Every structure is written in structure tokens, then in C-alpha cells.
Amino acid sequence: MKLVIIKYNAGNIQSVLYALERIGMEAIVTDDHAAIKSADKVIFPGVGEASTAMSYLKERGLDTVIKNLQQPVLGICLGMQLMCAYSEENDTQCLGIFEEPVKWFKTNQPGIKIPQMGWNTIYDLKTGLFKGIKENSYAYFVHGYYAALGEHTIATTDYIQPYSSALHKNNFYGTQFHPEKSAGVGEQILRNFIDL
Amino acid sequence: MREIFARKGAKAQLGNMLTKRIIPCLDIKDGRTVKGVNFENIRDAGDPVELGAFYAQQGADELVFLDITATVEKRKTLSELVNKISHHINIPFTVGGGIGSVEDVSVLLQNGADKISVNTAAFKKPQLVADLAKEFGSQCVVLAIDTKQEADGEWYVYLNGGRTKTDTRCVDWAKQAVEAGAGEILLTSMNHDGTKQGFALDITAHLAGLLPVPVIASGGGGTMEHFVDVFTNGKADAALAASIFHFKEIGIPELKEYLHKKGIVVRQ
């Protein structure tokens, strides 16, 4: 199993590598096109800002590489948002794999903090990515933008309103939460992705 | 969309499903946990990795590792420790203590820390908060404030682990730091710390209501009821404690069960 984590100018990439090591998987962190294309599974993680990340990916031709991958790909957090069509974050055209738009959380409710930071539930779970995961399990989130619900939603979370906490289309998967930081639930989801 | 809302309509209090967090804090010196730790079920109570993993397995929502190592040359031990922690612990963790530059933070994040906390250095050079937020994002910048209520009733900022008083009000510094990019406030009341008489509810509630970022309450937690108070009356987003967990005065699973029974949303 050749597991590749895409290296780009976003944070939190090492954490994913370490999480895979915890479940006994080795991965390579690289931005080499050939290495990414020839991997069995590709993980596209990241914490950061959408427009800066998209420019970086485009400059290095990684946008085209990611869009055309045929093997299972898992986007995490910013990675998932970049796989959507468009992000309100600095008016950014993204990769366009998922049609769901990415929007900023807005609320007039007092006491609701944005970004959302912490543990929230995931429900209406679909696909093998969530094999063995109970409805309303807790996952760890850190984000101010969210992907709206849509036909590719495979997990839902409520924060201000229901939104997509995971997406799936063909070989592409994305989670808004951080499986690498979501305790046993997250480790199971990473194992499920590796077993896809 | 309308249909989805209708379907979920029965679910009350949308937006309030984010849990309140319980955060054990481990003080680290030269790579080892200090302050007494009293556990039968772990082999080496001084090993922060083992203790952290134990808390994670018990249901802690995050961990804070506070380095109180005095000397600069021993800081390398910290990055090695952070690397070890991130290889063994499957929940988010914050590292704090003596962090003063973008380079310090870069090393810790590369070794797997999720957030870092800054205190004295940020107060002395507020630009540090802005620089860190710009470089790494607000989500990983925790501003720790040690504060004390003086005879005039005001809460003031203290530096250097509580040894140095300033004339700045806690509220003013918190607001300034959040505007500069701090993503979370770790608020320790020196009046309450170590007393086990309960958290500082007023100042916590004041900051939590005022600021758009989460507030972690620290100092004074002694009973499970204190945690209920800090989440309800104190409006805290998270509560941090050390010795009551280290000495098993309160177990995390029983604390969460108690909070749940009191109607507080927690991860179990």
C-alpha cells in the first residue's frame, strides 16, 4: 500500500502523518506529481486559508493532478473545502470536484463562537468511510467556513444550521472534521479509508 | 433545503451541539511531568506521554502541556517531547510555556502540536500574536492570561507566571489580542487557582460574552459542581484543571456523566 499525503503550504500535515503511524501505516509527504499519481491512496489535508492554498496548488500544477486522480482521495478540513467548487473565503474558485459551495458561518445568536472549535456530532452517515461508526459519534472540528448540504453529503453536523461534515463523489472523499484528532472514531475512519 | 430544515426541525437548539470541553493540564519540566501525580494504573506517573494517553483514553477532549523548563538549552527536549506526544495521542493538544517567536512555534507545530499558547512574550510584544496568526492561523494561537482581581475590583494582567503585576486590565488585553488574531483565551484566575473553591465565574462570563472566540476557564475547579457552574453561569467553552485529575479526585468519565445529567452537552 503506497499512501501519499500531499505537501503544500497548509498547516497540520504532519499531524496526519503521525496519526497514520499510530494506526500502523506508513505514508510519504510529497508534492511530486508522479509519486502522487502512482499512489494507492492519497490524503489531502490542511488547515489554512483557501485563496493562498489554491494559488500555491495552481503554481505547481497540483490542482490538475488532484482533480484527475483515479484512486481514493481523502480531503481533510481545508483539503475538503478546496475540493468544492467555490469558497466564500476570499472569493476563491476551488477544484470543483464537489458542487457544494463553501460559505462563512453567520449567526445573530449570542454566545455562538465562529470558528467552530471542538467536538460535535456527525450523523446521517453514508458510504464505507463510516463503516462501524455509530450515528451521532463525536468528531473534532476547527473551521469558520462550511460546505452546504447537497447531493454529495455523506455526513451531517449541526452548527448554526446543518451542513456537510463529509462529502463523497466517485473516488473522492472529504471530511470537514479532523479524523487525525478525533480519538478512536477518527482512527476507525482513517482505517476505513485505507480499506476502501 | 426547506425539506432538510423541516426534517431536522424537531431537533431543538441547533448550533448548541458543540460540546463543552474538559482539558487536563500537565506541567512539564525537562521533559517530565511535575506536580504530584497519583495513579495506580499507569506505570510511570512522570511520563507526560503516558499520562496524556491515559487522559485521552479516559475521554479528555484536549490536553495542555505547559513547559516550565527554565533554561533555553533544554527547550530541545520540549520539541522532542511534542513529537513523542503527537505519535501517541489521538486528541488535540496545546503546548505552552516560554514561547516567544514564530520560529519557536514553527518547530512545535512541525512536531505535531495543534495549538500553542503564548503569555508574557505576547503581552510584551503584541505583534507576536498577529505574526503567529498570520503565519499559522488564529485556530492555533491560544492567548493565556493570568489575571488577579485587586482591591479596586478590577481584574489585572499578571506576567511571568503570576510574579509580575501590570496595570493593564484583563478585559482590555483580551480584546486587543483577539483583534490581533488570538483564536482562543486560556483564562487563569490567580485568586482561584489552587483553592478548589470554584472557578472565577464573573470574569469568565464577562470575557466569554464579550469575545467572539472560545474561553477556557482555569483555576479553582475542585468539585464536579464547579464545572457545572463554570459552563452555565461562567459561560466557559472549556474548563481546564490539573491536580484534581492527577490525584484522581475527579475522574473524567464520572465528571462527563455528571455534566450530561445536568444538561450540559459533553462528549461521552
XYZ file of C-alpha atoms in Angstrom, chain B:
268
model
C -33.115 22.791 1.662
C -36.537 23.584 3.103
C -37.227 19.871 3.390
C -33.967 19.289 5.203
C -34.750 22.024 7.698
C -38.245 20.623 8.206
C -36.823 17.167 8.823
C -34.363 18.472 11.350
C -36.913 20.856 12.795
C -37.599 18.558 15.714
C -34.021 18.848 16.847
C -34.026 21.726 19.296
C -31.255 24.223 19.860
C -29.417 23.916 16.586
C -25.997 25.377 16.945
C -25.642 24.308 20.509
C -24.437 20.798 19.819
C -20.778 21.740 20.076
C -19.646 20.200 23.339
C -18.135 21.860 26.362
C -14.544 20.650 26.635
C -12.693 19.166 29.604
C -8.953 19.820 29.437
C -6.398 18.294 31.811
C -3.221 20.359 32.085
C 0.195 18.757 32.514
C 3.109 20.800 33.790
C 6.365 19.679 32.199
C 9.900 20.272 33.385
C 12.890 18.903 31.462
C 10.558 16.526 29.640
C 8.857 15.120 32.733
C 5.502 15.801 34.378
C 5.809 17.760 37.573
C 3.346 18.408 40.388
C 2.411 15.200 42.054
C 0.561 12.634 40.078
C -1.177 9.812 41.854
C -2.159 6.963 39.580
C -2.084 3.250 40.160
C -2.950 2.306 36.625
C -0.063 3.846 34.762
C 3.476 2.655 35.085
C 5.339 5.931 35.172
C 3.405 8.880 36.532
C 6.161 11.257 35.488
C 5.942 10.357 31.821
C 3.820 13.033 30.107
C 3.206 10.833 27.078
C 1.807 8.007 29.150
C -0.269 10.322 31.326
C -1.591 12.207 28.305
C -2.540 8.960 26.569
C -4.325 7.855 29.721
C -6.386 11.054 29.814
C -7.163 10.771 26.109
C -8.404 7.241 26.651
C -10.492 8.452 29.629
C -12.319 10.917 27.403
C -10.404 14.179 27.849
C -11.310 16.484 24.957
C -7.925 18.162 24.643
C -4.701 18.357 26.595
C -2.475 21.258 27.542
C 1.229 20.700 28.117
C 2.807 23.610 29.908
C 6.600 23.666 29.813
C 8.103 25.243 32.894
C 11.685 24.373 31.984
C 13.836 27.320 32.909
C 16.777 27.063 30.548
C 16.849 27.695 26.838
C 19.183 24.813 26.060
C 16.659 22.370 27.432
C 13.979 23.623 25.020
C 15.087 20.993 22.523
C 13.736 18.427 24.967
C 10.330 20.055 24.516
C 10.192 19.658 20.741
C 11.281 16.026 21.103
C 8.579 15.513 23.697
C 5.945 17.148 21.493
C 6.944 14.804 18.698
C 6.504 11.815 21.001
C 3.143 13.090 22.234
C 1.825 13.541 18.715
C 2.823 9.982 17.872
C 0.867 8.585 20.815
C -2.104 10.855 21.482
C -5.189 10.920 19.266
C -6.820 14.131 20.529
C -5.762 17.764 20.038
C -3.141 19.259 22.315
C -1.772 22.694 23.094
C 1.804 23.415 24.102
C 2.720 26.473 26.124
C 5.433 27.930 28.302
C 8.147 30.354 27.276
C 7.093 30.623 23.635
C 8.370 33.899 22.228
C 8.811 33.732 18.472
C 7.447 32.494 15.159
C 10.423 30.088 14.999
C 9.559 28.559 18.396
C 6.025 27.928 17.206
C 7.065 26.594 13.832
C 9.185 23.891 15.488
C 6.387 22.859 17.841
C 3.757 22.706 15.093
C 6.080 20.734 12.830
C 6.463 18.254 15.638
C 2.699 17.819 15.772
C 1.310 20.329 18.298
C -2.164 21.504 17.304
C -2.083 24.806 19.143
C 0.426 26.813 21.082
C -0.231 29.184 23.934
C 1.550 32.467 24.456
C 1.509 34.608 27.554
C 4.230 37.008 28.759
C 6.035 37.324 25.419
C 2.806 38.256 23.659
C 1.979 40.908 26.253
C 5.425 42.446 25.922
C 5.272 42.325 22.144
C 1.632 42.214 20.977
C 2.804 41.991 17.358
C 3.737 38.371 18.153
C 0.055 37.386 18.245
C -0.552 38.994 14.854
C 2.564 37.385 13.387
C 1.585 33.938 14.657
C -1.999 34.261 13.437
C -0.820 35.360 10.007
C 1.759 32.610 9.725
C -0.172 29.677 11.208
C -3.815 30.783 11.506
C -5.778 32.005 14.513
C -7.028 28.498 15.248
C -3.676 27.511 16.705
C -2.956 30.678 18.697
C -4.149 30.455 22.294
C -3.603 33.535 24.433
C -3.019 32.570 28.062
C -3.803 35.283 30.593
C -3.010 35.055 34.295
C -5.287 37.523 35.996
C -5.952 38.712 39.522
C -8.767 40.752 40.968
C -7.363 43.581 43.029
C -8.897 45.544 45.897
C -10.374 48.036 43.406
C -12.479 45.195 41.976
C -10.689 45.204 38.603
C -9.005 42.181 37.065
C -5.398 42.913 36.047
C -2.962 41.030 33.836
C -0.008 39.372 35.560
C 3.122 38.175 33.791
C 5.984 35.737 34.384
C 3.835 33.026 35.883
C 1.969 35.466 38.109
C 5.028 37.130 39.594
C 4.793 40.480 37.819
C 1.774 42.755 38.059
C 0.806 45.049 35.183
C -1.580 47.982 35.108
C -3.476 46.537 32.154
C -6.993 45.257 32.676
C -7.541 41.652 31.673
C -10.542 42.606 29.519
C -8.554 45.202 27.558
C -5.676 42.849 26.831
C -8.002 40.000 25.840
C -9.884 42.255 23.410
C -6.665 43.596 21.912
C -5.172 40.114 21.485
C -8.307 38.706 19.856
C -8.347 41.624 17.435
C -4.708 40.822 16.643
C -5.649 37.221 15.875
C -5.711 35.105 19.044
C -8.154 32.262 18.404
C -8.837 31.256 21.976
C -8.323 32.613 25.501
C -6.991 30.498 28.358
C -8.015 32.490 31.411
C -6.453 31.622 34.767
C -7.725 33.404 37.848
C -4.893 33.712 40.347
C -7.458 34.407 43.068
C -8.980 30.990 42.484
C -6.055 28.851 41.267
C -5.192 26.142 43.768
C -8.119 26.915 46.086
C -10.501 24.221 44.823
C -13.282 26.645 45.750
C -14.647 27.021 42.241
C -13.750 28.905 39.050
C -13.874 32.698 38.646
C -17.370 32.875 37.206
C -17.791 36.625 36.747
C -14.681 37.438 34.751
C -15.036 34.208 32.728
C -18.652 35.001 31.829
C -17.712 38.587 31.034
C -14.964 37.557 28.591
C -16.974 34.687 27.102
C -19.862 37.039 26.371
C -17.652 39.793 25.041
C -15.246 37.892 22.802
C -16.027 36.092 19.550
C -13.564 33.285 20.402
C -13.781 30.409 22.912
C -12.737 30.990 26.517
C -11.097 28.215 28.549
C -11.602 28.722 32.288
C -8.731 27.717 34.547
C -8.117 27.836 38.271
C -10.274 26.752 41.185
C -12.082 23.649 39.929
C -12.458 21.364 42.947
C -15.811 19.606 42.614
C -17.977 18.427 39.750
C -20.496 21.131 40.655
C -17.789 23.747 39.988
C -17.598 22.528 36.408
C -21.377 22.798 36.047
C -21.137 26.370 37.358
C -18.349 27.406 35.010
C -20.217 26.092 31.960
C -23.598 27.564 32.940
C -23.029 30.744 34.980
C -19.432 31.157 33.811
C -20.393 30.601 30.128
C -16.992 28.981 29.535
C -16.428 26.972 26.374
C -13.922 24.696 28.087
C -12.580 24.106 31.576
C -9.021 23.259 32.476
C -7.745 21.620 35.641
C -4.625 19.812 36.799
C -4.278 18.346 40.277
C -7.880 17.193 40.724
C -7.339 14.951 37.709
C -3.763 14.000 38.602
C -4.793 12.992 42.113
C -7.913 11.228 40.867
C -10.148 13.419 42.989
C -12.389 13.606 39.953
C -12.379 11.056 37.143
C -13.074 12.363 33.650
C -15.738 9.732 32.813
C -17.699 10.448 36.017
C -17.335 14.200 35.514
C -18.731 13.912 31.993
C -21.583 11.715 33.198
C -22.410 14.294 35.869
C -22.318 17.193 33.386
C -24.502 15.240 30.985
C -27.078 14.637 33.740
C -27.070 18.356 34.435
C -27.999 19.036 30.822
C -24.567 20.165 29.626
C -23.557 18.898 26.189
C -20.365 16.866 26.561
C -18.642 14.204 24.502
C -19.002 10.790 26.138
